Amino acid sequence: MNVEKLKALLDDMSLDEKIGQLLQLTGLFFQKDVVITGPEGKCGFTDNDINLTGSILGTMGAEKLKKIQDEYQEKQPHHIPLLFMCDIINGYRTVFPIPLAQGCSFDPDLVCRAAQISAKESAAAGLHVTFSPMVDLVHDARWGRVMESTGEDPWLNSLYAKAIVEGYQGDSDHIGHGKIAACVKHFAAYGAPIGGREYNTVEISERTLREEYLPSYKAAVDAGAAMVMTSFNTLNRTPSSGNKKLMRGILREEMNFDGVLISDWAAIEEMVQHGVVENREQAAAVAIDAGVDIDMCTTSYAHNLKNLIEKKIVSVDLVNEAVWRILTLKNKLGLFENPYKDADAAEEKNIILCEAHRNEARKITADTFVLLKNENILPLAENKSSVAFIGPHIENREIYGFWSMYGEKDQTVSIADALRERFTDVKVAKGSPMLDASVGARVYADRKDLTATEEETKALLEEAETLAANVDTVVLALGEYRAMSGECKSRANICIPDCQMELFRRVHAVNPNVVVVLFTGRPLDIRDISQKAKGILVVWQPGTEGGHAIADTLYGEVNPSGKLSMSFPYSVGQVPVFYNEMRTGRPLKVGEEGYTSCYLDIPNTPLYPFGFGLSYSDFSISPITLSEDKMRVSGEMKASVNVKNTGSRKGKIAVQLYIKDHYAAVARPVRELKSIKKIELDAGEEQTVDFVIDRSMLEYIGPDMNYTVDPGVFSVYIGDCSTTENEAVFEVV
Ligand code: BGC
């Protein structure tokens, strides 16, 4: 539809119709045979709200959505189509590893490919918008939603934010066939709740917000993200959904975001709970003034905006502005011409979980695994038949992460499934329940299969011990169950469940040749395992092709190349711990603890730092060669290293470049990641890797809050981890 026609449509709409566009409901309201209970049932939506709502969330399927669209358009006075939105986070039916795992690929192209497939499958199932990417920077592994983030680094997160938005949307001016609109979330700083406790307060300085938290949202907006979602939290005492400075000032004016801003679920209404407004009416007035266009799942807008306009508390212009943005998005998706967009039952059947998607997922998944330890135990030799595979994750197919609501257990490959495709005789044992009874009840009270009685546990342990004692090597698949991380899944003790740790100790006592395959949605405290196991492979929540990718890696067809995008803490007492911390006036030198910044009982450094990950190959990295030793502020120079695969098999390595500014007008981090290059080398092959250092790598936010570069001394580090000491010093003049 051309802009004139769209404007004419807006002018012709009644106020009720306009306000309807600003409401989002769940698909449940559109299914005739469903009785709505629970929180949605109590919300007080009327038939009029349902008939005029502008968008729905959480329903998928080509036929179902087409039917909903038909029935809705018939009733809508101008036949304006609905927008269909959903949380497709790490894949629709072909499920990819959780975003934190994808962050460990150090490969934005890979992440983009996963988003492209997610878009294709979900577009065919009728989707228009996905509530992804979640680009909240994370430092605190206690917070359950670290699994949805790509990690702790602002620069790397920004790279992924761009890649994911481009993967979903393609060309952002016209979201064409097989593409869906991206909704970047949760604006802003949702990833910094105090104590890592879900929905908790966020208190950070404006500098920290701008330097660390905002860059990834900005990268997504710059890449053309069609939508942004507000966060639940208060940021420095103001709830995001009513924060005008944040939404109109920073998001719309500074970042030039002109798309649709949606509240998180009930976040407008929750301003009442935050205690900053008295009731929903006031909440609606504050949110629309702050520039929030859609109210997700409450009556705040639907039942109050008309009154607020009549009372002249809210200007109708604000409503028009919000409706205009929503209509513009519908137009960008081509819905006025084709309200079904790509919904197509035949296409859905053909492409969902097709061989090509599965094969791609298998490759992508293996590249997200991080090898933390390997004392000559991996890869396993195919002909070495005496390997036992033990642990509650060996047969587990629920390995697609918290947010994969459409991942299907029966379509997912467990480790045991993959092994049985390879070998006729596979020695497996469950070994322990998945969850301790106390946690099990909090996770899923009705899932008795996740826990076990004392007697059952005893029998499982004995069986595992007997099996382990009679083989050369034991692969132990341990870790978090999928619903131990995700929304509202904060944990104060970030350990492997006790019942599984007991299994580890008992197996290790009878056979020290243990490889741990670690399933998790967050960095865990794995000190005990780290000391005793001979191999540790972190596989996160790997998705549909998880079992295949794990077997491919254990048996060496894939050489692991993942690097941690979030540090594994030494213990929970160290959290938050991250590599790019600020310098202190009393830095710790090991052996000279004295009155320095340190703990009495644990080291300062994490157990496994950001950027760390081993390979089955060894790589040597030469000292750095700089093209100059002085660089002008707006100039450029080259930093090069020679990388050689000194191992005996082909492998990939993510070469990382960090910068340290020695002196600036404000304290700066110890070092910051500024570039990565992931290369693949045959055994014995070497390659020169060149990086260009430019102004963007040297800038920081100065005392006046503007970006600046201070001439002076800088260091560049190039290596295979954030701790690399491979350093060259240069001067900026
Ligand atoms: C989450 C969002 C999600 C929304 C819709 C909320 O509870 O915080 O991330 O997109 O629900 O499902």
mmCIF file of C-alpha atoms in Angstrom, residues 138-437:
data_model
loop_
_atom_site.group_PDB
_atom_site.id
_atom_site.type_symbol
_atom_site.label_atom_id
_atom_site.label_comp_id
_atom_site.label_asym_id
_atom_site.label_seq_id
_atom_site.Cartn_x
_atom_site.Cartn_y
_atom_site.Cartn_z
ATOM 1 C CA VAL A 138 25.145 -10.465 30.974
ATOM 2 C CA HIS A 139 27.663 -10.695 33.792
ATOM 3 C CA ASP A 140 25.834 -12.725 36.394
ATOM 4 C CA ALA A 141 25.508 -16.469 35.853
ATOM 5 C CA ARG A 142 22.894 -16.697 38.595
ATOM 6 C CA TRP A 143 20.410 -15.003 36.277
ATOM 7 C CA GLY A 144 18.503 -17.664 34.331
ATOM 8 C CA ARG A 145 18.228 -15.622 31.173
ATOM 9 C CA VAL A 146 21.954 -15.591 30.464
ATOM 10 C CA MET A 147 21.047 -18.546 28.213
ATOM 11 C CA GLU A 148 19.231 -16.123 25.890
ATOM 12 C CA SER A 149 22.130 -13.719 25.581
ATOM 13 C CA THR A 150 25.242 -14.094 23.471
ATOM 14 C CA GLY A 151 27.438 -13.208 26.434
ATOM 15 C CA GLU A 152 29.446 -10.701 28.414
ATOM 16 C CA ASP A 153 31.151 -8.605 25.758
ATOM 17 C CA PRO A 154 29.563 -5.464 24.255
ATOM 18 C CA TRP A 155 31.533 -5.605 21.013
ATOM 19 C CA LEU A 156 30.884 -9.292 20.342
ATOM 20 C CA ASN A 157 27.218 -9.011 21.323
ATOM 21 C CA SER A 158 26.842 -6.151 18.842
ATOM 22 C CA LEU A 159 28.305 -8.259 16.070
ATOM 23 C CA TYR A 160 25.802 -11.015 16.801
ATOM 24 C CA ALA A 161 22.891 -8.566 17.169
ATOM 25 C CA LYS A 162 23.501 -7.342 13.621
ATOM 26 C CA ALA A 163 23.962 -10.864 12.253
ATOM 27 C CA ILE A 164 20.741 -12.151 13.802
ATOM 28 C CA VAL A 165 18.617 -9.193 12.665
ATOM 29 C CA GLU A 166 19.980 -9.554 9.133
ATOM 30 C CA GLY A 167 19.342 -13.290 9.245
ATOM 31 C CA TYR A 168 15.675 -12.829 10.171
ATOM 32 C CA GLN A 169 14.806 -9.785 8.121
ATOM 33 C CA GLY A 170 17.107 -9.741 5.112
ATOM 34 C CA ASP A 171 16.419 -6.385 3.543
ATOM 35 C CA SER A 172 14.818 -4.379 6.325
ATOM 36 C CA ASP A 173 12.810 -2.030 4.068
ATOM 37 C CA HIS A 174 10.706 -4.849 2.742
ATOM 38 C CA ILE A 175 10.522 -7.992 4.846
ATOM 39 C CA GLY A 176 10.050 -10.404 1.980
ATOM 40 C CA HIS A 177 9.402 -14.088 1.400
ATOM 41 C CA GLY A 178 10.878 -16.420 4.001
ATOM 42 C CA LYS A 179 11.780 -13.489 6.247
ATOM 43 C CA ILE A 180 10.300 -12.254 9.502
ATOM 44 C CA ALA A 181 10.643 -9.019 11.449
ATOM 45 C CA ALA A 182 13.023 -8.922 14.407
ATOM 46 C CA CYS A 183 12.050 -7.497 17.793
ATOM 47 C CA VAL A 184 15.185 -6.706 19.780
ATOM 48 C CA LYS A 185 14.825 -6.939 23.535
ATOM 49 C CA HIS A 186 14.768 -6.060 26.425
ATOM 50 C CA PHE A 187 15.413 -2.354 26.336
ATOM 51 C CA ALA A 188 17.321 -1.637 28.454
ATOM 52 C CA ALA A 189 19.855 -3.334 30.706
ATOM 53 C CA TYR A 190 17.533 -6.182 31.706
ATOM 54 C CA GLY A 191 20.666 -8.330 31.941
ATOM 55 C CA ALA A 192 21.905 -6.582 35.089
ATOM 56 C CA PRO A 193 19.362 -7.429 37.828
ATOM 57 C CA ILE A 194 20.826 -7.035 41.285
ATOM 58 C CA GLY A 195 21.908 -10.382 42.725
ATOM 59 C CA GLY A 196 21.062 -12.100 39.454
ATOM 60 C CA ARG A 197 17.468 -12.406 40.692
ATOM 61 C CA GLU A 198 14.855 -12.341 37.944
ATOM 62 C CA TYR A 199 12.826 -9.142 37.495
ATOM 63 C CA ASN A 200 14.980 -7.362 40.065
ATOM 64 C CA THR A 201 16.056 -3.730 40.059
ATOM 65 C CA VAL A 202 18.872 -2.490 37.810
ATOM 66 C CA GLU A 203 21.128 0.278 39.098
ATOM 67 C CA ILE A 204 23.973 1.231 36.804
ATOM 68 C CA SER A 205 25.632 4.512 35.956
ATOM 69 C CA GLU A 206 24.877 6.285 32.714
ATOM 70 C CA ARG A 207 28.479 5.600 31.662
ATOM 71 C CA THR A 208 28.146 1.850 32.240
ATOM 72 C CA LEU A 209 24.817 1.860 30.435
ATOM 73 C CA ARG A 210 26.279 3.590 27.430
ATOM 74 C CA GLU A 211 29.633 1.820 27.293
ATOM 75 C CA GLU A 212 28.508 -1.719 28.004
ATOM 76 C CA TYR A 213 24.766 -2.195 27.699
ATOM 77 C CA LEU A 214 23.535 0.057 24.883
ATOM 78 C CA PRO A 215 25.915 -0.918 22.035
ATOM 79 C CA SER A 216 24.221 -4.232 21.208
ATOM 80 C CA TYR A 217 20.725 -2.688 21.078
ATOM 81 C CA LYS A 218 22.124 0.042 18.862
ATOM 82 C CA ALA A 219 23.727 -2.507 16.555
ATOM 83 C CA ALA A 220 20.359 -4.242 16.175
ATOM 84 C CA VAL A 221 18.601 -0.930 15.498
ATOM 85 C CA ASP A 222 21.285 0.064 12.987
ATOM 86 C CA ALA A 223 20.787 -3.270 11.253
ATOM 87 C CA GLY A 224 17.131 -2.280 10.789
ATOM 88 C CA ALA A 225 15.339 -4.210 13.567
ATOM 89 C CA ALA A 226 11.645 -3.529 12.986
ATOM 90 C CA MET A 227 10.681 -3.675 16.650
ATOM 91 C CA VAL A 228 12.060 -3.172 20.146
ATOM 92 C CA MET A 229 10.671 -4.585 23.405
ATOM 93 C CA THR A 230 10.887 -2.774 26.718
ATOM 94 C CA SER A 231 12.345 -4.525 29.761
ATOM 95 C CA PHE A 232 10.585 -5.432 33.001
ATOM 96 C CA ASN A 233 13.142 -3.785 35.254
ATOM 97 C CA THR A 234 13.467 -0.362 36.719
ATOM 98 C CA LEU A 235 16.615 1.307 35.497
ATOM 99 C CA ASN A 236 17.967 3.669 38.124
ATOM 100 C CA ARG A 237 14.516 3.749 39.753
ATOM 101 C CA THR A 238 12.349 4.267 36.643
ATOM 102 C CA PRO A 239 10.530 1.314 35.069
ATOM 103 C CA SER A 240 11.640 1.005 31.449
ATOM 104 C CA SER A 241 8.113 0.973 30.049
ATOM 105 C CA GLY A 242 7.532 4.440 31.484
ATOM 106 C CA ASN A 243 11.016 5.822 30.959
ATOM 107 C CA LYS A 244 10.676 8.683 28.510
ATOM 108 C CA LYS A 245 14.349 9.604 28.598
ATOM 109 C CA LEU A 246 15.269 6.058 27.688
ATOM 110 C CA MET A 247 12.590 5.426 25.076
ATOM 111 C CA ARG A 248 12.104 8.754 23.364
ATOM 112 C CA GLY A 249 15.459 10.273 24.259
ATOM 113 C CA ILE A 250 17.930 7.448 23.758
ATOM 114 C CA LEU A 251 16.075 4.899 21.620
ATOM 115 C CA ARG A 252 14.140 7.137 19.260
ATOM 116 C CA GLU A 253 16.183 10.329 19.117
ATOM 117 C CA GLU A 254 19.762 9.176 19.656
ATOM 118 C CA MET A 255 19.498 5.785 17.990
ATOM 119 C CA ASN A 256 16.977 6.945 15.365
ATOM 120 C CA PHE A 257 14.653 4.034 15.985
ATOM 121 C CA ASP A 258 11.407 4.616 14.119
ATOM 122 C CA GLY A 259 9.895 1.153 14.414
ATOM 123 C CA VAL A 260 7.340 -0.314 16.809
ATOM 124 C CA LEU A 261 8.052 -0.356 20.534
ATOM 125 C CA ILE A 262 6.199 -3.068 22.456
ATOM 126 C CA SER A 263 6.049 -3.506 26.215
ATOM 127 C CA ASP A 264 7.171 -6.784 27.696
ATOM 128 C CA TRP A 265 4.326 -8.939 29.010
ATOM 129 C CA ALA A 266 2.215 -6.766 31.337
ATOM 130 C CA ALA A 267 5.160 -4.433 31.921
ATOM 131 C CA ILE A 268 2.982 -1.313 31.578
ATOM 132 C CA GLU A 269 0.591 -2.510 34.246
ATOM 133 C CA GLU A 270 3.505 -3.574 36.464
ATOM 134 C CA MET A 271 4.391 0.080 36.943
ATOM 135 C CA VAL A 272 1.658 -0.052 39.572
ATOM 136 C CA GLN A 273 3.586 -2.790 41.427
ATOM 137 C CA HIS A 274 6.775 -0.780 41.021
ATOM 138 C CA GLY A 275 4.959 1.912 42.938
ATOM 139 C CA VAL A 276 5.503 4.738 40.470
ATOM 140 C CA VAL A 277 1.861 5.091 39.413
ATOM 141 C CA GLU A 278 -1.364 4.541 41.289
ATOM 142 C CA ASN A 279 -3.352 2.523 38.787
ATOM 143 C CA ARG A 280 -3.532 1.209 35.206
ATOM 144 C CA GLU A 281 -4.919 4.465 33.895
ATOM 145 C CA GLN A 282 -1.874 6.369 35.089
ATOM 146 C CA ALA A 283 0.370 3.593 33.837
ATOM 147 C CA ALA A 284 -1.165 3.930 30.366
ATOM 148 C CA ALA A 285 -0.636 7.697 30.351
ATOM 149 C CA VAL A 286 3.011 7.360 31.362
ATOM 150 C CA ALA A 287 3.761 4.558 28.885
ATOM 151 C CA ILE A 288 2.194 6.201 25.830
ATOM 152 C CA ASP A 289 3.995 9.409 26.697
ATOM 153 C CA ALA A 290 7.250 7.461 26.928
ATOM 154 C CA GLY A 291 6.606 6.201 23.388
ATOM 155 C CA VAL A 292 5.499 2.598 23.984
ATOM 156 C CA ASP A 293 3.267 1.615 21.062
ATOM 157 C CA ILE A 294 1.874 -1.799 22.021
ATOM 158 C CA ASP A 295 0.649 -2.988 25.414
ATOM 159 C CA MET A 296 1.331 -6.712 25.679
ATOM 160 C CA CYS A 297 -1.540 -8.560 27.311
ATOM 161 C CA THR A 298 -3.107 -6.031 29.688
ATOM 162 C CA THR A 299 -6.090 -3.713 29.492
ATOM 163 C CA SER A 300 -4.016 -0.650 30.451
ATOM 164 C CA TYR A 301 -4.234 0.931 27.003
ATOM 165 C CA ALA A 302 -7.421 -0.738 25.797
ATOM 166 C CA HIS A 303 -9.570 0.390 28.734
ATOM 167 C CA ASN A 304 -7.999 3.742 29.582
ATOM 168 C CA LEU A 305 -6.648 5.604 26.579
ATOM 169 C CA LYS A 306 -10.064 6.838 25.429
ATOM 170 C CA ASN A 307 -10.820 8.319 28.852
ATOM 171 C CA LEU A 308 -7.359 9.806 29.061
ATOM 172 C CA ILE A 309 -7.880 11.503 25.702
ATOM 173 C CA GLU A 310 -11.324 12.779 26.718
ATOM 174 C CA LYS A 311 -9.845 14.143 29.950
ATOM 175 C CA LYS A 312 -7.093 15.755 27.868
ATOM 176 C CA ILE A 313 -4.396 13.967 29.861
ATOM 177 C CA VAL A 314 -3.185 12.183 26.729
ATOM 178 C CA SER A 315 -3.144 13.758 23.282
ATOM 179 C CA VAL A 316 -4.722 11.813 20.443
ATOM 180 C CA ASP A 317 -1.532 12.585 18.510
ATOM 181 C CA LEU A 318 0.323 10.104 20.681
ATOM 182 C CA VAL A 319 -2.152 7.397 19.741
ATOM 183 C CA ASN A 320 -1.993 8.329 16.057
ATOM 184 C CA GLU A 321 1.784 8.206 16.159
ATOM 185 C CA ALA A 322 1.774 4.714 17.694
ATOM 186 C CA VAL A 323 -0.874 3.406 15.280
ATOM 187 C CA TRP A 324 1.049 4.829 12.346
ATOM 188 C CA ARG A 325 4.133 2.873 13.314
ATOM 189 C CA ILE A 326 2.118 -0.340 13.608
ATOM 190 C CA LEU A 327 0.422 0.187 10.239
ATOM 191 C CA THR A 328 3.794 0.946 8.693
ATOM 192 C CA LEU A 329 5.155 -2.368 9.960
ATOM 193 C CA LYS A 330 2.136 -4.239 8.610
ATOM 194 C CA ASN A 331 2.784 -2.554 5.296
ATOM 195 C CA LYS A 332 6.484 -3.407 5.334
ATOM 196 C CA LEU A 333 5.509 -7.039 5.768
ATOM 197 C CA GLY A 334 3.168 -6.731 2.777
ATOM 198 C CA LEU A 335 0.127 -7.710 4.881
ATOM 199 C CA PHE A 336 -2.306 -5.315 3.197
ATOM 200 C CA GLU A 337 -1.697 -7.139 -0.074
ATOM 201 C CA ASN A 338 -1.307 -10.609 1.430
ATOM 202 C CA PRO A 339 -2.445 -10.918 5.055
ATOM 203 C CA TYR A 340 -1.187 -14.498 5.275
ATOM 204 C CA LYS A 341 2.322 -13.468 4.199
ATOM 205 C CA ASP A 342 4.197 -16.786 3.841
ATOM 206 C CA ALA A 343 1.770 -19.023 5.743
ATOM 207 C CA ASP A 344 1.593 -22.124 3.600
ATOM 208 C CA ALA A 345 0.754 -25.562 4.957
ATOM 209 C CA ALA A 346 2.442 -27.412 2.078
ATOM 210 C CA GLU A 347 5.649 -25.365 2.371
ATOM 211 C CA GLU A 348 5.519 -25.755 6.132
ATOM 212 C CA LYS A 349 5.441 -29.535 5.733
ATOM 213 C CA ASN A 350 8.253 -29.510 3.186
ATOM 214 C CA ILE A 351 10.789 -27.346 4.903
ATOM 215 C CA ILE A 352 10.243 -27.823 8.612
ATOM 216 C CA LEU A 353 12.880 -30.202 9.939
ATOM 217 C CA CYS A 354 13.924 -31.006 6.362
ATOM 218 C CA GLU A 355 17.207 -32.769 5.757
ATOM 219 C CA ALA A 356 18.966 -29.588 4.663
ATOM 220 C CA HIS A 357 17.975 -27.772 7.859
ATOM 221 C CA ARG A 358 18.945 -30.714 10.029
ATOM 222 C CA ASN A 359 22.335 -31.042 8.316
ATOM 223 C CA GLU A 360 23.001 -27.350 8.735
ATOM 224 C CA ALA A 361 21.914 -27.525 12.387
ATOM 225 C CA ARG A 362 24.271 -30.457 12.989
ATOM 226 C CA LYS A 363 27.237 -28.453 11.687
ATOM 227 C CA ILE A 364 26.266 -25.238 13.444
ATOM 228 C CA THR A 365 25.701 -27.044 16.731
ATOM 229 C CA ALA A 366 29.117 -28.696 16.826
ATOM 230 C CA ASP A 367 30.759 -25.304 16.299
ATOM 231 C CA THR A 368 29.212 -23.972 19.508
ATOM 232 C CA PHE A 369 30.767 -26.604 21.792
ATOM 233 C CA VAL A 370 33.596 -25.515 24.061
ATOM 234 C CA LEU A 371 36.321 -27.965 25.032
ATOM 235 C CA LEU A 372 37.466 -26.866 28.491
ATOM 236 C CA LYS A 373 39.842 -29.688 29.349
ATOM 237 C CA ASN A 374 41.496 -32.522 27.478
ATOM 238 C CA GLU A 375 44.193 -34.694 29.016
ATOM 239 C CA ASN A 376 44.749 -36.853 25.972
ATOM 240 C CA ILE A 377 41.381 -38.497 26.331
ATOM 241 C CA LEU A 378 39.504 -36.988 23.371
ATOM 242 C CA PRO A 379 38.723 -37.677 20.631
ATOM 243 C CA LEU A 380 37.617 -41.222 21.354
ATOM 244 C CA ALA A 381 38.838 -43.862 18.950
ATOM 245 C CA GLU A 382 35.971 -45.501 17.031
ATOM 246 C CA ASN A 383 37.456 -48.963 17.459
ATOM 247 C CA LYS A 384 37.823 -48.601 21.190
ATOM 248 C CA SER A 385 34.649 -50.399 22.122
ATOM 249 C CA SER A 386 35.050 -50.176 25.851
ATOM 250 C CA VAL A 387 33.437 -46.823 26.423
ATOM 251 C CA ALA A 388 30.435 -46.439 28.717
ATOM 252 C CA PHE A 389 28.020 -43.553 28.296
ATOM 253 C CA ILE A 390 26.470 -42.703 31.613
ATOM 254 C CA GLY A 391 24.286 -39.928 32.999
ATOM 255 C CA PRO A 392 20.744 -38.575 32.919
ATOM 256 C CA HIS A 393 21.475 -36.637 29.717
ATOM 257 C CA ILE A 394 22.536 -39.670 27.671
ATOM 258 C CA GLU A 395 19.004 -40.634 26.663
ATOM 259 C CA ASN A 396 17.563 -37.141 27.238
ATOM 260 C CA ARG A 397 15.963 -35.529 24.206
ATOM 261 C CA GLU A 398 14.759 -32.412 26.008
ATOM 262 C CA ILE A 399 17.935 -30.610 25.057
ATOM 263 C CA TYR A 400 16.649 -27.571 23.207
ATOM 264 C CA GLY A 401 16.619 -24.962 25.966
ATOM 265 C CA PHE A 402 13.896 -23.163 27.847
ATOM 266 C CA TRP A 403 12.552 -21.013 25.025
ATOM 267 C CA SER A 404 12.066 -23.676 22.392
ATOM 268 C CA MET A 405 8.355 -24.074 22.815
ATOM 269 C CA TYR A 406 8.022 -25.747 19.444
ATOM 270 C CA GLY A 407 11.018 -28.062 19.673
ATOM 271 C CA GLU A 408 9.736 -31.636 19.560
ATOM 272 C CA LYS A 409 11.203 -34.294 21.767
ATOM 273 C CA ASP A 410 10.499 -37.041 19.265
ATOM 274 C CA GLN A 411 12.333 -35.157 16.541
ATOM 275 C CA THR A 412 15.391 -34.501 18.694
ATOM 276 C CA VAL A 413 18.504 -36.634 18.616
ATOM 277 C CA SER A 414 19.867 -37.655 22.017
ATOM 278 C CA ILE A 415 23.435 -38.821 22.571
ATOM 279 C CA ALA A 416 22.213 -42.413 22.796
ATOM 280 C CA ASP A 417 20.259 -42.076 19.519
ATOM 281 C CA ALA A 418 23.369 -40.858 17.727
ATOM 282 C CA LEU A 419 25.542 -43.611 19.200
ATOM 283 C CA ARG A 420 23.083 -46.327 18.202
ATOM 284 C CA GLU A 421 23.311 -45.109 14.598
ATOM 285 C CA ARG A 422 27.079 -45.678 14.793
ATOM 286 C CA PHE A 423 27.476 -48.833 16.869
ATOM 287 C CA THR A 424 25.523 -51.994 17.404
ATOM 288 C CA ASP A 425 26.598 -52.386 21.005
ATOM 289 C CA VAL A 426 26.294 -49.194 23.046
ATOM 290 C CA LYS A 427 26.857 -49.335 26.782
ATOM 291 C CA VAL A 428 24.553 -46.824 28.435
ATOM 292 C CA ALA A 429 23.228 -46.209 31.916
ATOM 293 C CA LYS A 430 21.189 -43.375 33.367
ATOM 294 C CA GLY A 431 23.255 -43.300 36.565
ATOM 295 C CA SER A 432 21.186 -40.761 38.462
ATOM 296 C CA PRO A 433 17.954 -38.823 38.335
ATOM 297 C CA MET A 434 18.028 -35.528 36.444
ATOM 298 C CA LEU A 435 17.075 -33.358 39.406
ATOM 299 C CA ASP A 436 17.304 -33.321 43.171
ATOM 300 C CA ALA A 437 13.838 -33.656 44.646
#
